[in-house]
Short mmCIF file of C-alpha atoms in Angstrom, two decimals:
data_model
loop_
_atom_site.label_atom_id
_atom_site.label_comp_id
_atom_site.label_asym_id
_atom_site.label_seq_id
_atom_site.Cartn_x
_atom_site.Cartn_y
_atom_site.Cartn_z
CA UNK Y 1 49.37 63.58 128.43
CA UNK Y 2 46.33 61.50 128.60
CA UNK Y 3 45.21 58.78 126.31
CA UNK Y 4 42.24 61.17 125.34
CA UNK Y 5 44.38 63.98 124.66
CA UNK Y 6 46.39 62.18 122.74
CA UNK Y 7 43.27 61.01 120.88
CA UNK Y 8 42.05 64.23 120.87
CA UNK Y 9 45.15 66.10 119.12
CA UNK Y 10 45.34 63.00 116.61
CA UNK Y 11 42.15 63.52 115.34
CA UNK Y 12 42.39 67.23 115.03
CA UNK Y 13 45.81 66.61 113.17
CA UNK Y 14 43.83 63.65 110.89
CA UNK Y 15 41.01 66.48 109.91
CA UNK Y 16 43.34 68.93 109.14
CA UNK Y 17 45.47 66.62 106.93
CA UNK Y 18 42.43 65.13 105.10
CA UNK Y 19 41.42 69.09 104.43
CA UNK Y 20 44.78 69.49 102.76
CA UNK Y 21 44.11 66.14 100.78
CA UNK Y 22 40.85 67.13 99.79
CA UNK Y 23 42.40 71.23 98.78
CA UNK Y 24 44.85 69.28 96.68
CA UNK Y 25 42.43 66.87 94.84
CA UNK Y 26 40.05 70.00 94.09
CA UNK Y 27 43.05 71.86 92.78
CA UNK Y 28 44.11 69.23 90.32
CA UNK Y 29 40.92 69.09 89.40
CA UNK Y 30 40.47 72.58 88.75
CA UNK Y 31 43.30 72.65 86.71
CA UNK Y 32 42.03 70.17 84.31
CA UNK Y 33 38.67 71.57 84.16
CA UNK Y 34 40.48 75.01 82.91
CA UNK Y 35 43.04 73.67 80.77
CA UNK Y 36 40.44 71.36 78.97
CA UNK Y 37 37.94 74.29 78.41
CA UNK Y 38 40.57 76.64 77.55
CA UNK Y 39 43.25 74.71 75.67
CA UNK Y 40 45.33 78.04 75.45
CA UNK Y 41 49.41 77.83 75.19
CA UNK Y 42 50.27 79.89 78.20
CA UNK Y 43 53.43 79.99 76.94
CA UNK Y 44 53.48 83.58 74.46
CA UNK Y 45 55.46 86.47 75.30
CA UNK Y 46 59.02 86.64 75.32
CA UNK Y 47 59.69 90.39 73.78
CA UNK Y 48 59.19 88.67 70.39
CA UNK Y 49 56.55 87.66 68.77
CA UNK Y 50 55.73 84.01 67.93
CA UNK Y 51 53.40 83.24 65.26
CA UNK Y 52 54.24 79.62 66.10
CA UNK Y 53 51.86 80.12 69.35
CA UNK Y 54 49.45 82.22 68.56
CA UNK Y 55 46.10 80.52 67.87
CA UNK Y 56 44.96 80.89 64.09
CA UNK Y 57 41.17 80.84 63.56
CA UNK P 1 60.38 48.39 126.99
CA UNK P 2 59.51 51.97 125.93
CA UNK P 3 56.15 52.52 127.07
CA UNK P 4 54.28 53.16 123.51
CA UNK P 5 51.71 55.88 124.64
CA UNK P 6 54.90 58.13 125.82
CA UNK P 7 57.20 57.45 122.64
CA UNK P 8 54.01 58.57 120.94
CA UNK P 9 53.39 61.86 122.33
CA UNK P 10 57.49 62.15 121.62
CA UNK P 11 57.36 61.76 117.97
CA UNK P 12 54.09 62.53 116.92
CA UNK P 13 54.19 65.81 115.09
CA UNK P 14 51.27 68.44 115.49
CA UNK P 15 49.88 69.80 112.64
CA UNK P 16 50.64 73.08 112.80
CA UNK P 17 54.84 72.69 113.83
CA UNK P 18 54.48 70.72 109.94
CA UNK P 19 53.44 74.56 108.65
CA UNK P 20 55.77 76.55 110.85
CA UNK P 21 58.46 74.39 109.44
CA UNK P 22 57.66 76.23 106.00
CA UNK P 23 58.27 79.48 107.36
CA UNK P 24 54.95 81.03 106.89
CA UNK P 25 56.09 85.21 107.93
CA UNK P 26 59.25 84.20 104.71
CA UNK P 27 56.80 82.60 102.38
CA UNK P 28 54.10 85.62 102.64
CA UNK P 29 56.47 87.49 101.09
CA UNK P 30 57.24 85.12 98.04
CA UNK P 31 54.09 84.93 97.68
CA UNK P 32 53.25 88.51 97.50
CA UNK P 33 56.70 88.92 95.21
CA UNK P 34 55.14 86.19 92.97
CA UNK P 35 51.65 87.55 92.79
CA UNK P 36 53.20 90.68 91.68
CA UNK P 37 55.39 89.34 89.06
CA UNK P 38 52.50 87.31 87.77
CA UNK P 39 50.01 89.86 87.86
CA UNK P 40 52.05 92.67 85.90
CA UNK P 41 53.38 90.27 83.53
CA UNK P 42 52.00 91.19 79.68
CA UNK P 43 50.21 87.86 79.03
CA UNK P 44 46.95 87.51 81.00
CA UNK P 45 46.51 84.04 83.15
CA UNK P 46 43.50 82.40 83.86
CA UNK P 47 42.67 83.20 87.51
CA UNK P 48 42.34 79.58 88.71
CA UNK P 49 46.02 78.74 87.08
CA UNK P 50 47.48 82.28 88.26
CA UNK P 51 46.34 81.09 92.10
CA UNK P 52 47.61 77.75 91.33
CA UNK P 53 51.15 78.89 90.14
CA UNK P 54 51.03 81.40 93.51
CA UNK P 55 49.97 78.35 95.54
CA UNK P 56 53.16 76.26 94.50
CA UNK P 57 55.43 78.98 94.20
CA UNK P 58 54.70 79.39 98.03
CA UNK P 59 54.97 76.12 98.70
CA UNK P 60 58.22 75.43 96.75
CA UNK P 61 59.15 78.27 99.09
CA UNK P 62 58.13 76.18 102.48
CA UNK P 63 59.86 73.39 100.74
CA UNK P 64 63.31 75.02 100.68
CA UNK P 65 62.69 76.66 104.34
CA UNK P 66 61.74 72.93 105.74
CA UNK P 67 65.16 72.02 104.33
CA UNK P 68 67.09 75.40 105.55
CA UNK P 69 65.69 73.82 109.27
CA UNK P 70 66.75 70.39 108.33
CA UNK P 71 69.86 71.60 107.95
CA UNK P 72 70.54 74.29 110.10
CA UNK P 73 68.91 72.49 113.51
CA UNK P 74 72.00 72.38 114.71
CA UNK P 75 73.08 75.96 114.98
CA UNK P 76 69.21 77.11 115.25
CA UNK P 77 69.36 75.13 118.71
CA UNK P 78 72.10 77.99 119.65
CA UNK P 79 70.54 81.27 118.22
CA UNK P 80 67.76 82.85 120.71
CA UNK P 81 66.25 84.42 117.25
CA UNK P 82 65.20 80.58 116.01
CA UNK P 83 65.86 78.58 119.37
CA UNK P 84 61.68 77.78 119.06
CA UNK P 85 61.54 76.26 115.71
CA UNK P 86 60.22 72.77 115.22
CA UNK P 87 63.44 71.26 114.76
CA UNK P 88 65.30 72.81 117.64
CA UNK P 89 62.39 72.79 120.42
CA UNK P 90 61.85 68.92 119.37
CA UNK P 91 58.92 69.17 118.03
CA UNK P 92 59.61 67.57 114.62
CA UNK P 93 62.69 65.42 113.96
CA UNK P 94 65.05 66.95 111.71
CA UNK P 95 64.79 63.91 109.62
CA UNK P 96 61.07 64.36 109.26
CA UNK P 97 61.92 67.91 108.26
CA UNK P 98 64.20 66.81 105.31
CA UNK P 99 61.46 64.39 104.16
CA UNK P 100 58.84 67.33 103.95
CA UNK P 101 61.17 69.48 102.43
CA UNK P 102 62.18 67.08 99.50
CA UNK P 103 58.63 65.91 98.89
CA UNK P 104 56.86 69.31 99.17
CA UNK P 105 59.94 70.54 96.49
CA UNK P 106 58.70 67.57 94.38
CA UNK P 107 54.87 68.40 94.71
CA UNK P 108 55.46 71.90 94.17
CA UNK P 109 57.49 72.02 91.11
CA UNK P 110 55.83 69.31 89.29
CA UNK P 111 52.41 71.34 89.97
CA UNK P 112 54.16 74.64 89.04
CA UNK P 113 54.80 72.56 85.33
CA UNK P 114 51.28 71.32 85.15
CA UNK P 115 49.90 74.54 86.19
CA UNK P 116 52.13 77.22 84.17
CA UNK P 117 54.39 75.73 82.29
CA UNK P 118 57.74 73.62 82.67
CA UNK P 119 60.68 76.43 82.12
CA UNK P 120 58.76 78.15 85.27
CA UNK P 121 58.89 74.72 87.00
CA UNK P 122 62.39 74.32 86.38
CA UNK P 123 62.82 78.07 87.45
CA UNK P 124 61.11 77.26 90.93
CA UNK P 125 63.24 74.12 91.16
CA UNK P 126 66.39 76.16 91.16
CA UNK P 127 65.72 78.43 93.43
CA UNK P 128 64.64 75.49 95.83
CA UNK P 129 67.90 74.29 94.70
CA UNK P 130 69.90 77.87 95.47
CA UNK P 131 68.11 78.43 98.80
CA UNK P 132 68.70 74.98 100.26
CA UNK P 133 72.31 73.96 98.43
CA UNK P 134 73.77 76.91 97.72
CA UNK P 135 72.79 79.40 100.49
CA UNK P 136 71.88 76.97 103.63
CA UNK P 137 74.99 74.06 102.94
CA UNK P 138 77.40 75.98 101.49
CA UNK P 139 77.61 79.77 101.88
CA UNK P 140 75.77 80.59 105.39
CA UNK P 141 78.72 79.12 106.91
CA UNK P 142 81.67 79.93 104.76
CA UNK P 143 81.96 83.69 104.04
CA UNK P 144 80.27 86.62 105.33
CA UNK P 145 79.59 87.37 101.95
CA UNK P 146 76.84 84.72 102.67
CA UNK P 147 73.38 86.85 101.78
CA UNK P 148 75.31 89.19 99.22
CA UNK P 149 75.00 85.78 97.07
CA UNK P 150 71.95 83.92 99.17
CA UNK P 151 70.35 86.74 98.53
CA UNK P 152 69.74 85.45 94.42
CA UNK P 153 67.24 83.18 96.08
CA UNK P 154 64.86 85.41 97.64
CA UNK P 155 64.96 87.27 94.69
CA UNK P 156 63.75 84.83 92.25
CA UNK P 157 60.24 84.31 93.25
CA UNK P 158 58.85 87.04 91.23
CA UNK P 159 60.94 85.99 88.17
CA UNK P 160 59.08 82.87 88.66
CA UNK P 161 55.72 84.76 88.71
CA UNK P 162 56.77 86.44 85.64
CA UNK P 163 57.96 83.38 84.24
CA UNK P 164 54.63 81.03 84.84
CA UNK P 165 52.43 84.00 82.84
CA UNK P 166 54.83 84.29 79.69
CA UNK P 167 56.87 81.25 79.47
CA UNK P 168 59.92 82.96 80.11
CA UNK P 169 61.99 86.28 81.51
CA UNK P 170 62.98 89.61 80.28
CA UNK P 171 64.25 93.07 81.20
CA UNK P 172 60.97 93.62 83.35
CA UNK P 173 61.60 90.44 85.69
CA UNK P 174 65.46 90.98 85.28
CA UNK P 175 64.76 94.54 86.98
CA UNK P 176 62.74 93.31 90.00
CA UNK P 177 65.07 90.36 90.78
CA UNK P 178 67.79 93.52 90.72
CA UNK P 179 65.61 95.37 93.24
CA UNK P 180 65.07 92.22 95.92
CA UNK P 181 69.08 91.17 95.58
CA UNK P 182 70.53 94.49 96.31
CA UNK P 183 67.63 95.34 98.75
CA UNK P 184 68.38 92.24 100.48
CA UNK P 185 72.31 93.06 102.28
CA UNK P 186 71.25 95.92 103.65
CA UNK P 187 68.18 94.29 105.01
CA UNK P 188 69.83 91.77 106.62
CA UNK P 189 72.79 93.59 107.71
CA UNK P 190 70.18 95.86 110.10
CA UNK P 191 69.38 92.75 111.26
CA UNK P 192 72.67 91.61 112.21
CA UNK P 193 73.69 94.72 113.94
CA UNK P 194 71.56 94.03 116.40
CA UNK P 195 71.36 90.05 116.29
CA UNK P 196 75.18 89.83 116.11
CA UNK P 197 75.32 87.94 119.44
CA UNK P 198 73.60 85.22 118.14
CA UNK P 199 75.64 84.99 115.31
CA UNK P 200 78.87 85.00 117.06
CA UNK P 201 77.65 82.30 119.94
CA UNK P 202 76.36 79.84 116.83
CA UNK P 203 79.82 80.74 114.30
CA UNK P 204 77.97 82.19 111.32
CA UNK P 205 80.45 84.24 109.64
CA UNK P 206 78.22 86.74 109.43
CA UNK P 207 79.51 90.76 108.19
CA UNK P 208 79.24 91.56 112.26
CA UNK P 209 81.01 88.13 113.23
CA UNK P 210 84.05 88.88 110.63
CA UNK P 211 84.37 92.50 110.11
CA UNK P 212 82.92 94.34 113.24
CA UNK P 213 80.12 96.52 113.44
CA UNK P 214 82.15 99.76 111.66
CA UNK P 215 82.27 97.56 108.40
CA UNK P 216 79.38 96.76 108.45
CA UNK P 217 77.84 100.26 108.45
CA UNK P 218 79.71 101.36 106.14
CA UNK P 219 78.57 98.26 103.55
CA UNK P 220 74.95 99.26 104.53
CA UNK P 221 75.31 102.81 102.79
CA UNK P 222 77.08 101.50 100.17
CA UNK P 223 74.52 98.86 99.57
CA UNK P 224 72.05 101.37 99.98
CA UNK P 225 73.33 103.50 97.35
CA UNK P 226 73.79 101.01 95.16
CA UNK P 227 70.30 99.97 95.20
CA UNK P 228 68.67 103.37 94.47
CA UNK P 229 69.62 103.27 90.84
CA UNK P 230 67.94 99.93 90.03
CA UNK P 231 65.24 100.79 92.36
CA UNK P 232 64.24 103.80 90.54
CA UNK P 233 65.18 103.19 87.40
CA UNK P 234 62.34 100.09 87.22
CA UNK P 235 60.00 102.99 87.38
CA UNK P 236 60.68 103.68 83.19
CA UNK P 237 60.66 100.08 82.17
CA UNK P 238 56.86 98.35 80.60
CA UNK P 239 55.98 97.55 84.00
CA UNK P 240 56.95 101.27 85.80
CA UNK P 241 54.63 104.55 85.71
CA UNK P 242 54.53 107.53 87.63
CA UNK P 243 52.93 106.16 90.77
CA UNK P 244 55.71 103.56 91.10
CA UNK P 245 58.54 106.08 89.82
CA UNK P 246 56.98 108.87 93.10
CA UNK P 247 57.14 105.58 95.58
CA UNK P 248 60.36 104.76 94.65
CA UNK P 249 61.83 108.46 94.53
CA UNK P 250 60.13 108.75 98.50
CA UNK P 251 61.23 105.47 99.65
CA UNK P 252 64.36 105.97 98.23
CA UNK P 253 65.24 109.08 100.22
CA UNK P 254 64.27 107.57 103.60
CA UNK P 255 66.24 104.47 102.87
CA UNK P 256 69.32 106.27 101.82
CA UNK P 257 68.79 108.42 105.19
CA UNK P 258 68.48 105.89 107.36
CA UNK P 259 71.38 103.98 105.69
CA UNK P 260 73.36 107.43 106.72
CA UNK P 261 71.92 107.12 110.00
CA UNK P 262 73.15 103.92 110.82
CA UNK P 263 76.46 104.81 108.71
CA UNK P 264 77.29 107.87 111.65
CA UNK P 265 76.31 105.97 114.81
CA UNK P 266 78.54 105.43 117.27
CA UNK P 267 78.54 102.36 118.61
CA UNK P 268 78.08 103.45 122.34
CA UNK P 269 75.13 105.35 121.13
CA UNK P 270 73.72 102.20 119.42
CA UNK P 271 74.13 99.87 122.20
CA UNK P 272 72.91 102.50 125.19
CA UNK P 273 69.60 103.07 123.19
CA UNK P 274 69.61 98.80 122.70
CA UNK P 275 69.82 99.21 118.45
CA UNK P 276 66.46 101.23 117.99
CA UNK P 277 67.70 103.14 114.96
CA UNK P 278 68.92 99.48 113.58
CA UNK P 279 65.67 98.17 114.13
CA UNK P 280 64.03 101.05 112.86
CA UNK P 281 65.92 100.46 109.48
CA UNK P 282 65.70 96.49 109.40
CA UNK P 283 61.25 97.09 109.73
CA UNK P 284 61.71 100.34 107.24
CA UNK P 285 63.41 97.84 104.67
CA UNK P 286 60.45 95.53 104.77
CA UNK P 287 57.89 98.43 104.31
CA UNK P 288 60.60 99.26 101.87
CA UNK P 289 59.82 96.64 99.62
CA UNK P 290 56.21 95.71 100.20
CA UNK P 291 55.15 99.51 99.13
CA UNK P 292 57.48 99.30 95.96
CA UNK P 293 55.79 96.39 95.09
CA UNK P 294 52.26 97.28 95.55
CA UNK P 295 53.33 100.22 93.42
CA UNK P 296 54.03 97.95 90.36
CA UNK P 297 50.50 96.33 91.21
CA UNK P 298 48.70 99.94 91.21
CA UNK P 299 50.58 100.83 87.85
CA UNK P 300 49.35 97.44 86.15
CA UNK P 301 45.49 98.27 87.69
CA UNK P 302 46.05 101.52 85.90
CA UNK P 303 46.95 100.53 82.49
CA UNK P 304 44.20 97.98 82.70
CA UNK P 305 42.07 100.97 83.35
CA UNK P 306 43.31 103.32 81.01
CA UNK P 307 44.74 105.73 83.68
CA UNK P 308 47.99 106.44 83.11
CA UNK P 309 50.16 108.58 81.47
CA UNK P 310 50.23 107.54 77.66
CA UNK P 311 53.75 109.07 77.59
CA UNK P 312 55.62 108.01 80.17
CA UNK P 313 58.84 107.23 79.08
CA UNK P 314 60.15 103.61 78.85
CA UNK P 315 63.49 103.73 78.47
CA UNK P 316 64.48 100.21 79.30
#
């Protein structure tokens, strides 16, 4: 394998990797968009109900 | 002197052999299992948290098969079936592999918490846990009763789902982890009829290795059987209807017949035609499930529609 091969495949590996860093930052920020503007418990159904987690007005 | 341009092209890792050590064709169906158990769960998720808890439920998923090739390089090297995976054709160093399997269980379950919540994350962590402990280390290669037990792991994922919308499990999610763990034998059993070479070469005391081929024919319909019950009778719990409840009555019969198929065979028949009614069964099994689940995912678009039958009976 040539040096510019071997260039070649590292920067196509560096791109990819920096798309996967990028996915992940846009993900956690997602999440904290959503869970700021909702605020909901997901946690609610279990067969019984909870008053304890439902959201009073 | 190593000559540093050649080590490099020996241990540098393409991109690509990272992802195929997650097992993308095993994760698809996790994450379809997931989705499912997510989507038909009774408490609605927002959409961007429902990906999210898909995303690392898939991932926690690669996680556990990065460590399954960690482990298992050395008798993957033997078997023609998995002779090209990263670890084996020297891709990726089966050290490397561990370290993305640990991390990516790390990332994945502490994203599952943050996402959904933290008895789903623990959930996830578990199964991780069951795949790569459990199944991989301990019981691939110590009974042939090996995926009767592994099979718990594959099974989880949609408990998981179920778990990351409400917070925690019930009869519902109970009744599809039934369906994937006694689907799953007979599944891989097909498999092994006509794999058992492999199996015997590399020493996995697989049902073929240890019991012959009769056995394990016989434990196929029996398996089979065994299954229709739990696959049918999901059809009258809270997450069953009609359209699931005709799927599974269908599938059922043609699962039950080729079980009987492969039950009668004689073994000269089976290896003159090269295993084509073994195959046939192994790809059914896989239709199998993937139309039994979409089934639960066209009975939840119906009640969200107002489609159904108001009195179908939910027994469980």
């Amino acid at each position: 394998m040539t040096d510019e091969e071997i260039h070649a495949r590292r920067a196509k590996n560096n791109k990819m990797l920096g798309l996967v860093l990028v996915g992940f930052v846009v993900i956690v920020f997602g999440i904290t968009i959503v869970k700021m503007t909702k605020g909901h418990n997901m946690e609610a159904f279990d067969h019984v109900r909870r008053p304890a987690l439902e959201v009073t007005q | 002197m190593t000559d540093t341009s050649a080590s490099a092209t020996h241990t540098a890792s393409d991109f690509g052999d990272v992802v195929s050590l997650l097992k993308p064709r095993v994760m698809s169906l996790v994450v379809f299992t997931a989705a499912v158990g997510l989507i038909v769960a009774p408490v609605s998720v927002h959409p961007f948290l429902g990906f999210c808890a898909i995303l690392f439920i898939g991932l926690g998923a690669g996680a556990s098969g990065a460590l399954n090739m960690w482990w298992d390089a050395d008798i993957d090297a033997i078997m023609k079936r998995t002779q090209s995976r990263p670890v084996p054709a020297g891709k990726v160093t089966a050290h490397n592999a561990m370290l993305v399997g640990l991390w990516m269980s790390v990332l994945s379950v502490a994203m599952l918490g943050l996402a959904a919540n933290w008895f789903a994350a623990a959930f996830l962590a578990f199964t991780i846990f069951f795949y790569a402990v459990i199944y991989s280390m301990w019981l691939k290669r110590s009974t042939p009763q090996n995926i009767v037990i592994g099979g718990a792991a594959g099974a989880f994922p949609p408990m998981v789902g179920w778990a990351a919308a409400t917070g925690g499990v019930s009869i519902e999610a109970w009744g599809m982890f039934m369906l994937i763990f006694m689907w799953t034998p007979p599944h891989f059993w097909a498999l092994a009829l006509f794999m058992n070479d492999d199996y015997t070469k590399a020493g996995v005391p697989m049902l073929t290795v240890t019991h012959g081929r009769r056995t394990t024919r016989k434990h196929i319909m029996v398996y089979t059987v065994l299954l229709t019950p739990f696959c049918i009778g999901l059809g009258f719990t809270s997450i069953g209807g009609p359209v699931y409840f005709l799927a599974s009555l269908i599938l059922s019969v043609m699962f039950l017949r080729g079980a009987y198929g492969l039950y009668t065979r004689a073994e000269e028949t089976a290896e003159a035609d090269k295993y084509i009614a073994e195959r046939r069964v192994f790809k059914f099994s896989l239709f199998y499930l993937f139309i039994l689940f979409a089934a639960l995912l066209v009975e939840e678009v119906m009640r969200n529609l107002s489609i159904g039958l108001e009195n179908w009976p939910v027994v469980i």
